Amino acid sequence: MIPLSHPRYRSLVTRERLAQYAKEGIVTLEGLTAHGRGEAFDYLLGERTTDSAIVAERTAAALLLRARHPVISVNGNTAALAAPEIAALQKASGALVEVNLFHRTEERVRLIENLLRKAGSEVFSGEAEQLLPLPHDRAWCRRDGMYAADVVLVPLEDGDRCGVLMDMGKTVIAIDLNPLSRTARTATLTIVDELTRALPRITGACQDLSAADQDRLIASLNNNYLLSDAIREMTGRLSHALDREVPPGHV
Ligand code: ATP
């Protein structure tokens, strides 16, 4: 009997949840396809957190703790997949939580903010302005929120906005299962791990990193190494993929 905690069941439950949130207007159809891309890369990773991702998660905690004005940027997929985990990270890191959407309507912003609040986040929701130099709706953010941030955590980001935030001189932390994406390659720090595995580890590290650990992690940050290691993990697993029996539950 395959336990219900098996990754295969977890991913089916997650898909059902996303489909439900899509019906409610929180997740877009484009968001569903982005999730599928993430699942494919997670499959290559073996649906587990690698050692280099753990280092990246601890480094992310150090950057958030050392920030003057840290902001967690939340889109529809992030809210649907991880609203309680975002609330826990906000408490541990002191970061602002701000909604930023590619497909932006006032109604969607309100739905996502409500979902986050219900899960325990304090959402920063002042007047949004078109402040980022982007030709689409992700340009909208708050002057005292993301626009003023020195460190921004961008789970499931698109490459354009990541590049713009970097050009503005911000430290950008991405969570992206695809180590080849423009976001992954542009950000200051990329965590190549699944969102709901990554967030609790960042929160845990926020609670127990010493000042000396924070200094050491920030000083040794090397995003190219982290991405290369993720690619090594994937190619290593692929080269031996047919040596293993089909694991139970992989239908
Ligand atoms: P880019 O613009 O950066 O080149 P992209 O076109 O893939 O990448 P999006 O589709 O906006 O941009 O980004 C979604 C990214 O999030 C994808 O790279 C996908 O691998 C990743 N992703 C999707 N779901 C998850 C998840 N649950 N955890 C971590 N990463 C995920």
PDB file of C-alpha atoms and ligand atoms in Angstrom:
ATOM      1  CA  MET A   1       0.000   0.000   0.000  1.00  0.00           C
ATOM      2  CA  ILE A   2       1.471   3.377  -0.981  1.00  0.00           C
ATOM      3  CA  PRO A   3       1.257   5.929   1.875  1.00  0.00           C
ATOM      4  CA  LEU A   4      -0.766   9.078   1.292  1.00  0.00           C
ATOM      5  CA  SER A   5       2.354  11.140   2.077  1.00  0.00           C
ATOM      6  CA  HIS A   6       4.058   9.682  -1.029  1.00  0.00           C
ATOM      7  CA  PRO A   7       5.209  12.448  -3.436  1.00  0.00           C
ATOM      8  CA  ARG A   8       2.916  11.059  -6.149  1.00  0.00           C
ATOM      9  CA  TYR A   9      -0.202  11.559  -4.023  1.00  0.00           C
ATOM     10  CA  ARG A  10       1.047  14.921  -2.793  1.00  0.00           C
ATOM     11  CA  SER A  11       1.392  16.138  -6.355  1.00  0.00           C
ATOM     12  CA  LEU A  12      -2.113  14.903  -7.254  1.00  0.00           C
ATOM     13  CA  VAL A  13      -3.591  16.708  -4.239  1.00  0.00           C
ATOM     14  CA  THR A  14      -1.636  19.830  -5.206  1.00  0.00           C
ATOM     15  CA  ARG A  15      -2.996  19.700  -8.763  1.00  0.00           C
ATOM     16  CA  GLU A  16      -6.538  19.422  -7.468  1.00  0.00           C
ATOM     17  CA  ARG A  17      -5.960  22.383  -5.166  1.00  0.00           C
ATOM     18  CA  LEU A  18      -4.553  24.481  -8.028  1.00  0.00           C
ATOM     19  CA  ALA A  19      -7.463  23.523 -10.290  1.00  0.00           C
ATOM     20  CA  GLN A  20      -9.897  24.626  -7.575  1.00  0.00           C
ATOM     21  CA  TYR A  21      -8.037  27.934  -7.097  1.00  0.00           C
ATOM     22  CA  ALA A  22      -8.115  28.413 -10.882  1.00  0.00           C
ATOM     23  CA  LYS A  23     -11.919  28.107 -10.789  1.00  0.00           C
ATOM     24  CA  GLU A  24     -11.989  30.735  -8.029  1.00  0.00           C
ATOM     25  CA  GLY A  25      -9.835  33.143 -10.079  1.00  0.00           C
ATOM     26  CA  ILE A  26      -6.762  33.046  -7.821  1.00  0.00           C
ATOM     27  CA  VAL A  27      -4.631  30.984 -10.217  1.00  0.00           C
ATOM     28  CA  THR A  28      -4.617  31.717 -13.958  1.00  0.00           C
ATOM     29  CA  LEU A  29      -4.533  29.140 -16.769  1.00  0.00           C
ATOM     30  CA  GLU A  30      -0.997  30.366 -17.539  1.00  0.00           C
ATOM     31  CA  GLY A  31      -0.156  29.707 -13.877  1.00  0.00           C
ATOM     32  CA  LEU A  32      -1.244  26.083 -14.278  1.00  0.00           C
ATOM     33  CA  THR A  33       1.159  25.606 -17.173  1.00  0.00           C
ATOM     34  CA  ALA A  34       3.996  27.222 -15.173  1.00  0.00           C
ATOM     35  CA  HIS A  35       3.283  24.724 -12.388  1.00  0.00           C
ATOM     36  CA  GLY A  36       3.596  21.858 -14.876  1.00  0.00           C
ATOM     37  CA  ARG A  37       7.017  23.090 -15.923  1.00  0.00           C
ATOM     38  CA  GLY A  38       8.056  23.162 -12.266  1.00  0.00           C
ATOM     39  CA  GLU A  39       6.784  19.602 -11.720  1.00  0.00           C
ATOM     40  CA  ALA A  40       8.867  18.351 -14.645  1.00  0.00           C
ATOM     41  CA  PHE A  41      12.061  19.816 -13.190  1.00  0.00           C
ATOM     42  CA  ASP A  42      11.168  18.497  -9.735  1.00  0.00           C
ATOM     43  CA  TYR A  43      10.846  15.028 -11.238  1.00  0.00           C
ATOM     44  CA  LEU A  44      14.397  15.359 -12.560  1.00  0.00           C
ATOM     45  CA  LEU A  45      15.585  16.370  -9.090  1.00  0.00           C
ATOM     46  CA  GLY A  46      13.908  13.305  -7.573  1.00  0.00           C
ATOM     47  CA  GLU A  47      11.296  15.448  -5.757  1.00  0.00           C
ATOM     48  CA  ARG A  48      13.724  16.134  -2.938  1.00  0.00           C
ATOM     49  CA  THR A  49      15.794  18.979  -1.571  1.00  0.00           C
ATOM     50  CA  THR A  50      19.455  18.752  -2.546  1.00  0.00           C
ATOM     51  CA  ASP A  51      22.393  19.707  -0.315  1.00  0.00           C
ATOM     52  CA  SER A  52      23.148  22.776  -2.441  1.00  0.00           C
ATOM     53  CA  ALA A  53      19.488  23.883  -2.177  1.00  0.00           C
ATOM     54  CA  ILE A  54      19.793  23.664   1.616  1.00  0.00           C
ATOM     55  CA  VAL A  55      22.806  25.997   1.436  1.00  0.00           C
ATOM     56  CA  ALA A  56      20.796  28.347  -0.823  1.00  0.00           C
ATOM     57  CA  GLU A  57      17.858  28.310   1.630  1.00  0.00           C
ATOM     58  CA  ARG A  58      20.120  29.160   4.562  1.00  0.00           C
ATOM     59  CA  THR A  59      21.755  31.938   2.522  1.00  0.00           C
ATOM     60  CA  ALA A  60      18.300  33.312   1.672  1.00  0.00           C
ATOM     61  CA  ALA A  61      17.494  33.446   5.386  1.00  0.00           C
ATOM     62  CA  ALA A  62      20.746  35.301   6.059  1.00  0.00           C
ATOM     63  CA  LEU A  63      19.980  37.863   3.320  1.00  0.00           C
ATOM     64  CA  LEU A  64      16.437  38.427   4.621  1.00  0.00           C
ATOM     65  CA  LEU A  65      17.625  38.825   8.225  1.00  0.00           C
ATOM     66  CA  ARG A  66      20.336  41.311   7.209  1.00  0.00           C
ATOM     67  CA  ALA A  67      18.029  43.351   4.945  1.00  0.00           C
ATOM     68  CA  ARG A  68      16.943  46.886   5.786  1.00  0.00           C
ATOM     69  CA  HIS A  69      13.614  46.531   3.994  1.00  0.00           C
ATOM     70  CA  PRO A  70      12.896  42.928   2.904  1.00  0.00           C
ATOM     71  CA  VAL A  71       9.807  42.151   0.808  1.00  0.00           C
ATOM     72  CA  ILE A  72       8.239  38.807  -0.136  1.00  0.00           C
ATOM     73  CA  SER A  73       6.533  39.183  -3.526  1.00  0.00           C
ATOM     74  CA  VAL A  74       3.518  36.893  -3.889  1.00  0.00           C
ATOM     75  CA  ASN A  75       1.722  35.864  -7.084  1.00  0.00           C
ATOM     76  CA  GLY A  76      -1.355  33.645  -7.541  1.00  0.00           C
ATOM     77  CA  ASN A  77       0.504  30.304  -7.683  1.00  0.00           C
ATOM     78  CA  THR A  78       2.566  31.138  -4.599  1.00  0.00           C
ATOM     79  CA  ALA A  79      -0.529  32.086  -2.591  1.00  0.00           C
ATOM     80  CA  ALA A  80      -2.397  28.970  -3.746  1.00  0.00           C
ATOM     81  CA  LEU A  81       0.470  26.616  -2.964  1.00  0.00           C
ATOM     82  CA  ALA A  82       1.926  28.113   0.182  1.00  0.00           C
ATOM     83  CA  ALA A  83      -0.148  30.764   1.992  1.00  0.00           C
ATOM     84  CA  PRO A  84       0.557  29.337   5.516  1.00  0.00           C
ATOM     85  CA  GLU A  85       4.275  28.934   4.725  1.00  0.00           C
ATOM     86  CA  ILE A  86       4.435  32.587   3.584  1.00  0.00           C
ATOM     87  CA  ALA A  87       2.839  33.690   6.867  1.00  0.00           C
ATOM     88  CA  ALA A  88       5.374  31.671   8.886  1.00  0.00           C
ATOM     89  CA  LEU A  89       8.293  33.128   6.910  1.00  0.00           C
ATOM     90  CA  GLN A  90       6.966  36.643   7.385  1.00  0.00           C
ATOM     91  CA  LYS A  91       6.898  36.116  11.154  1.00  0.00           C
ATOM     92  CA  ALA A  92      10.419  34.687  11.237  1.00  0.00           C
ATOM     93  CA  SER A  93      12.010  37.245   8.880  1.00  0.00           C
ATOM     94  CA  GLY A  94      10.018  40.430   9.502  1.00  0.00           C
ATOM     95  CA  ALA A  95       9.573  40.900   5.719  1.00  0.00           C
ATOM     96  CA  LEU A  96       6.669  42.757   4.124  1.00  0.00           C
ATOM     97  CA  VAL A  97       4.311  40.578   2.088  1.00  0.00           C
ATOM     98  CA  GLU A  98       3.129  42.259  -1.135  1.00  0.00           C
ATOM     99  CA  VAL A  99       1.050  40.881  -3.998  1.00  0.00           C
ATOM    100  CA  ASN A 100       2.436  41.386  -7.507  1.00  0.00           C
ATOM    101  CA  LEU A 101       0.684  39.855 -10.515  1.00  0.00           C
ATOM    102  CA  PHE A 102       1.326  39.369 -14.202  1.00  0.00           C
ATOM    103  CA  HIS A 103      -2.428  39.095 -14.906  1.00  0.00           C
ATOM    104  CA  ARG A 104      -3.572  41.875 -12.627  1.00  0.00           C
ATOM    105  CA  THR A 105      -7.118  42.885 -11.847  1.00  0.00           C
ATOM    106  CA  GLU A 106      -8.248  44.591  -8.660  1.00  0.00           C
ATOM    107  CA  GLU A 107     -10.503  41.588  -8.008  1.00  0.00           C
ATOM    108  CA  ARG A 108      -7.630  39.076  -8.277  1.00  0.00           C
ATOM    109  CA  VAL A 109      -5.417  41.203  -6.038  1.00  0.00           C
ATOM    110  CA  ARG A 110      -8.213  41.291  -3.438  1.00  0.00           C
ATOM    111  CA  LEU A 111      -8.816  37.514  -3.614  1.00  0.00           C
ATOM    112  CA  ILE A 112      -5.112  36.731  -3.197  1.00  0.00           C
ATOM    113  CA  GLU A 113      -4.661  39.255  -0.382  1.00  0.00           C
ATOM    114  CA  ASN A 114      -7.643  37.725   1.437  1.00  0.00           C
ATOM    115  CA  LEU A 115      -6.239  34.216   1.043  1.00  0.00           C
ATOM    116  CA  LEU A 116      -2.897  35.364   2.493  1.00  0.00           C
ATOM    117  CA  ARG A 117      -4.567  37.200   5.392  1.00  0.00           C
ATOM    118  CA  LYS A 118      -6.713  34.173   6.234  1.00  0.00           C
ATOM    119  CA  ALA A 119      -3.516  32.115   6.467  1.00  0.00           C
ATOM    120  CA  GLY A 120      -1.970  34.612   8.899  1.00  0.00           C
ATOM    121  CA  SER A 121       0.060  37.096   6.811  1.00  0.00           C
ATOM    122  CA  GLU A 122      -0.061  40.833   7.345  1.00  0.00           C
ATOM    123  CA  VAL A 123      -0.383  41.989   3.756  1.00  0.00           C
ATOM    124  CA  PHE A 124       1.070  45.326   2.656  1.00  0.00           C
ATOM    125  CA  SER A 125      -1.632  46.739   0.455  1.00  0.00           C
ATOM    126  CA  GLY A 126      -1.260  50.483   0.043  1.00  0.00           C
ATOM    127  CA  GLU A 127      -1.887  52.323  -3.220  1.00  0.00           C
ATOM    128  CA  ALA A 128      -0.169  50.533  -6.142  1.00  0.00           C
ATOM    129  CA  GLU A 129       1.542  52.576  -8.874  1.00  0.00           C
ATOM    130  CA  GLN A 130       3.122  51.608 -12.186  1.00  0.00           C
ATOM    131  CA  LEU A 131       6.655  52.027 -10.861  1.00  0.00           C
ATOM    132  CA  LEU A 132       8.745  49.298 -12.482  1.00  0.00           C
ATOM    133  CA  PRO A 133       9.939  49.809 -16.087  1.00  0.00           C
ATOM    134  CA  LEU A 134       7.979  46.881 -17.529  1.00  0.00           C
ATOM    135  CA  PRO A 135       5.443  46.822 -20.392  1.00  0.00           C
ATOM    136  CA  HIS A 136       2.995  44.608 -18.454  1.00  0.00           C
ATOM    137  CA  ASP A 137       1.075  44.501 -15.189  1.00  0.00           C
ATOM    138  CA  ARG A 138       3.981  43.344 -13.080  1.00  0.00           C
ATOM    139  CA  ALA A 139       5.076  47.005 -13.239  1.00  0.00           C
ATOM    140  CA  TRP A 140       2.468  47.746 -10.542  1.00  0.00           C
ATOM    141  CA  CYS A 141       3.835  47.841  -6.999  1.00  0.00           C
ATOM    142  CA  ARG A 142       3.794  49.995  -3.893  1.00  0.00           C
ATOM    143  CA  ARG A 143       6.236  52.877  -3.453  1.00  0.00           C
ATOM    144  CA  ASP A 144       6.893  52.000   0.217  1.00  0.00           C
ATOM    145  CA  GLY A 145       6.828  48.250  -0.467  1.00  0.00           C
ATOM    146  CA  MET A 146       8.657  46.490  -3.247  1.00  0.00           C
ATOM    147  CA  TYR A 147       9.847  49.708  -4.888  1.00  0.00           C
ATOM    148  CA  ALA A 148      11.778  50.692  -1.743  1.00  0.00           C
ATOM    149  CA  ALA A 149      12.959  47.148  -0.890  1.00  0.00           C
ATOM    150  CA  ASP A 150      16.644  46.291  -0.721  1.00  0.00           C
ATOM    151  CA  VAL A 151      16.022  42.515  -0.691  1.00  0.00           C
ATOM    152  CA  VAL A 152      13.118  40.893  -2.551  1.00  0.00           C
ATOM    153  CA  LEU A 153      12.147  37.225  -2.358  1.00  0.00           C
ATOM    154  CA  VAL A 154      10.452  36.306  -5.632  1.00  0.00           C
ATOM    155  CA  PRO A 155       9.076  32.774  -5.644  1.00  0.00           C
ATOM    156  CA  LEU A 156       8.056  31.577  -9.142  1.00  0.00           C
ATOM    157  CA  GLU A 157       9.190  34.733 -10.887  1.00  0.00           C
ATOM    158  CA  ASP A 158       9.358  35.700 -14.551  1.00  0.00           C
ATOM    159  CA  GLY A 159      12.687  36.666 -16.049  1.00  0.00           C
ATOM    160  CA  ASP A 160      11.725  40.215 -17.115  1.00  0.00           C
ATOM    161  CA  ARG A 161      10.803  41.406 -13.672  1.00  0.00           C
ATOM    162  CA  CYS A 162      13.732  39.667 -12.043  1.00  0.00           C
ATOM    163  CA  GLY A 163      16.052  41.536 -14.439  1.00  0.00           C
ATOM    164  CA  VAL A 164      14.379  44.867 -13.707  1.00  0.00           C
ATOM    165  CA  LEU A 165      14.628  44.368  -9.936  1.00  0.00           C
ATOM    166  CA  MET A 166      18.329  43.515 -10.323  1.00  0.00           C
ATOM    167  CA  ASP A 167      18.870  46.604 -12.511  1.00  0.00           C
ATOM    168  CA  MET A 168      17.333  48.679  -9.721  1.00  0.00           C
ATOM    169  CA  GLY A 169      20.156  47.485  -7.464  1.00  0.00           C
ATOM    170  CA  LYS A 170      18.098  45.126  -5.337  1.00  0.00           C
ATOM    171  CA  THR A 171      19.206  41.777  -3.994  1.00  0.00           C
ATOM    172  CA  VAL A 172      16.845  39.257  -5.599  1.00  0.00           C
ATOM    173  CA  ILE A 173      16.236  35.788  -4.148  1.00  0.00           C
ATOM    174  CA  ALA A 174      14.387  33.462  -6.545  1.00  0.00           C
ATOM    175  CA  ILE A 175      12.788  30.089  -5.869  1.00  0.00           C
ATOM    176  CA  ASP A 176      12.698  28.245  -9.182  1.00  0.00           C
ATOM    177  CA  LEU A 177      12.908  24.538  -9.962  1.00  0.00           C
ATOM    178  CA  ASN A 178      14.260  25.372 -13.422  1.00  0.00           C
ATOM    179  CA  PRO A 179      17.976  26.174 -13.092  1.00  0.00           C
ATOM    180  CA  LEU A 180      18.042  27.230 -16.764  1.00  0.00           C
ATOM    181  CA  SER A 181      15.332  29.898 -16.590  1.00  0.00           C
ATOM    182  CA  ARG A 182      16.189  33.540 -17.135  1.00  0.00           C
ATOM    183  CA  THR A 183      15.086  34.230 -13.571  1.00  0.00           C
ATOM    184  CA  ALA A 184      17.354  31.541 -12.120  1.00  0.00           C
ATOM    185  CA  ARG A 185      20.323  32.882 -14.060  1.00  0.00           C
ATOM    186  CA  THR A 186      19.661  36.568 -13.365  1.00  0.00           C
ATOM    187  CA  ALA A 187      18.846  36.545  -9.640  1.00  0.00           C
ATOM    188  CA  THR A 188      21.421  37.224  -6.939  1.00  0.00           C
ATOM    189  CA  LEU A 189      20.533  33.890  -5.338  1.00  0.00           C
ATOM    190  CA  THR A 190      18.431  31.058  -6.770  1.00  0.00           C
ATOM    191  CA  ILE A 191      16.954  28.281  -4.690  1.00  0.00           C
ATOM    192  CA  VAL A 192      16.416  25.331  -7.017  1.00  0.00           C
ATOM    193  CA  ASP A 193      13.813  23.560  -4.911  1.00  0.00           C
ATOM    194  CA  GLU A 194      10.057  23.155  -4.764  1.00  0.00           C
ATOM    195  CA  LEU A 195       8.325  26.150  -3.170  1.00  0.00           C
ATOM    196  CA  THR A 196       6.612  24.285  -0.308  1.00  0.00           C
ATOM    197  CA  ARG A 197       9.833  22.465   0.595  1.00  0.00           C
ATOM    198  CA  ALA A 198      11.945  25.622   0.360  1.00  0.00           C
ATOM    199  CA  LEU A 199       9.868  28.077   2.413  1.00  0.00           C
ATOM    200  CA  PRO A 200       9.833  26.106   5.727  1.00  0.00           C
ATOM    201  CA  ARG A 201      13.590  25.619   5.486  1.00  0.00           C
ATOM    202  CA  ILE A 202      14.162  29.357   5.004  1.00  0.00           C
ATOM    203  CA  THR A 203      11.867  30.010   7.982  1.00  0.00           C
ATOM    204  CA  GLY A 204      13.738  27.460  10.124  1.00  0.00           C
ATOM    205  CA  ALA A 205      17.067  29.048   9.217  1.00  0.00           C
ATOM    206  CA  CYS A 206      15.734  32.530  10.074  1.00  0.00           C
ATOM    207  CA  GLN A 207      15.053  31.157  13.550  1.00  0.00           C
ATOM    208  CA  ASP A 208      18.437  29.598  14.204  1.00  0.00           C
ATOM    209  CA  LEU A 209      21.233  31.195  12.161  1.00  0.00           C
ATOM    210  CA  SER A 210      23.870  32.900  14.296  1.00  0.00           C
ATOM    211  CA  ALA A 211      25.327  36.254  13.201  1.00  0.00           C
ATOM    212  CA  ALA A 212      28.562  34.462  12.294  1.00  0.00           C
ATOM    213  CA  ASP A 213      26.655  31.915  10.164  1.00  0.00           C
ATOM    214  CA  GLN A 214      24.886  34.752   8.362  1.00  0.00           C
ATOM    215  CA  ASP A 215      28.202  36.478   7.581  1.00  0.00           C
ATOM    216  CA  ARG A 216      29.763  33.256   6.339  1.00  0.00           C
ATOM    217  CA  LEU A 217      26.809  32.325   4.109  1.00  0.00           C
ATOM    218  CA  ILE A 218      26.555  35.782   2.543  1.00  0.00           C
ATOM    219  CA  ALA A 219      30.316  36.003   1.954  1.00  0.00           C
ATOM    220  CA  SER A 220      30.381  32.624   0.189  1.00  0.00           C
ATOM    221  CA  LEU A 221      27.299  33.144  -2.020  1.00  0.00           C
ATOM    222  CA  ASN A 222      28.016  31.842  -5.531  1.00  0.00           C
ATOM    223  CA  ASN A 223      24.867  31.517  -7.641  1.00  0.00           C
ATOM    224  CA  ASN A 224      26.685  29.986 -10.577  1.00  0.00           C
ATOM    225  CA  TYR A 225      27.874  27.161  -8.333  1.00  0.00           C
ATOM    226  CA  LEU A 226      24.334  26.608  -6.982  1.00  0.00           C
ATOM    227  CA  LEU A 227      22.850  26.414 -10.494  1.00  0.00           C
ATOM    228  CA  SER A 228      25.644  24.167 -11.763  1.00  0.00           C
ATOM    229  CA  ASP A 229      25.134  21.841  -8.821  1.00  0.00           C
ATOM    230  CA  ALA A 230      21.381  21.605  -9.509  1.00  0.00           C
ATOM    231  CA  ILE A 231      22.123  20.730 -13.157  1.00  0.00           C
ATOM    232  CA  ARG A 232      24.687  18.137 -11.992  1.00  0.00           C
ATOM    233  CA  GLU A 233      22.068  16.554  -9.710  1.00  0.00           C
ATOM    234  CA  MET A 234      19.561  16.359 -12.574  1.00  0.00           C
ATOM    235  CA  THR A 235      21.965  15.013 -15.171  1.00  0.00           C
ATOM    236  CA  GLY A 236      23.385  12.529 -12.634  1.00  0.00           C
ATOM    237  CA  ARG A 237      19.911  11.158 -11.956  1.00  0.00           C
ATOM    238  CA  LEU A 238      19.066  11.071 -15.672  1.00  0.00           C
ATOM    239  CA  SER A 239      22.210   9.111 -16.545  1.00  0.00           C
ATOM    240  CA  HIS A 240      21.152   6.354 -14.130  1.00  0.00           C
ATOM    241  CA  ALA A 241      17.382   6.685 -14.551  1.00  0.00           C
ATOM    242  CA  LEU A 242      16.872   3.284 -16.129  1.00  0.00           C
ATOM    243  CA  ASP A 243      19.089   1.474 -13.596  1.00  0.00           C
ATOM    244  CA  ARG A 244      16.384   1.787 -10.964  1.00  0.00           C
ATOM    245  CA  GLU A 245      13.082  -0.060 -10.884  1.00  0.00           C
ATOM    246  CA  VAL A 246       9.970   2.046 -11.439  1.00  0.00           C
ATOM    247  CA  PRO A 247       9.223   3.339  -7.929  1.00  0.00           C
ATOM    248  CA  PRO A 248       5.837   2.356  -6.448  1.00  0.00           C
ATOM    249  CA  GLY A 249       3.109   4.876  -7.125  1.00  0.00           C
ATOM    250  CA  HIS A 250       4.719   6.279 -10.275  1.00  0.00           C
ATOM    251  CA  VAL A 251       1.847   5.551 -12.604  1.00  0.00           C
TER     252      VAL A 251
HETATM  253  P1  ATP B   1      11.871  32.817 -17.192  1.00  0.00           P
HETATM  254  O1  ATP B   1      11.007  33.976 -17.646  1.00  0.00           O
HETATM  255  O2  ATP B   1      12.523  33.087 -15.874  1.00  0.00           O
HETATM  256  O3  ATP B   1      12.835  32.295 -18.229  1.00  0.00           O
HETATM  257  P2  ATP B   1       9.533  31.105 -17.291  1.00  0.00           P
HETATM  258  O4  ATP B   1       9.122  31.586 -18.615  1.00  0.00           O
HETATM  259  O5  ATP B   1       9.468  29.628 -17.024  1.00  0.00           O
HETATM  260  O6  ATP B   1      10.994  31.527 -16.872  1.00  0.00           O
HETATM  261  P3  ATP B   1       7.407  31.580 -15.486  1.00  0.00           P
HETATM  262  O7  ATP B   1       6.593  30.572 -16.180  1.00  0.00           O
HETATM  263  O8  ATP B   1       6.797  32.851 -15.111  1.00  0.00           O
HETATM  264  O9  ATP B   1       8.707  31.917 -16.249  1.00  0.00           O
HETATM  265  O10 ATP B   1       8.087  30.972 -14.178  1.00  0.00           O
HETATM  266  C1  ATP B   1       7.635  29.954 -13.466  1.00  0.00           C
HETATM  267  C2  ATP B   1       8.862  29.193 -12.997  1.00  0.00           C
HETATM  268  O11 ATP B   1       8.543  28.658 -11.737  1.00  0.00           O
HETATM  269  C3  ATP B   1       9.208  28.038 -13.931  1.00  0.00           C
HETATM  270  O12 ATP B   1      10.582  28.109 -14.245  1.00  0.00           O
HETATM  271  C4  ATP B   1       8.937  26.780 -13.095  1.00  0.00           C
HETATM  272  O13 ATP B   1       9.982  25.838 -13.278  1.00  0.00           O
HETATM  273  C5  ATP B   1       8.969  27.304 -11.674  1.00  0.00           C
HETATM  274  N1  ATP B   1       8.030  26.629 -10.778  1.00  0.00           N
HETATM  275  C6  ATP B   1       6.731  26.302 -11.010  1.00  0.00           C
HETATM  276  N2  ATP B   1       6.168  25.729  -9.936  1.00  0.00           N
HETATM  277  C7  ATP B   1       7.125  25.695  -8.973  1.00  0.00           C
HETATM  278  C8  ATP B   1       7.154  25.266  -7.616  1.00  0.00           C
HETATM  279  N3  ATP B   1       6.084  24.737  -7.031  1.00  0.00           N
HETATM  280  N4  ATP B   1       8.311  25.412  -6.918  1.00  0.00           N
HETATM  281  C9  ATP B   1       9.396  25.979  -7.497  1.00  0.00           C
HETATM  282  N5  ATP B   1       9.439  26.414  -8.778  1.00  0.00           N
HETATM  283  C10 ATP B   1       8.320  26.277  -9.505  1.00  0.00           C
END
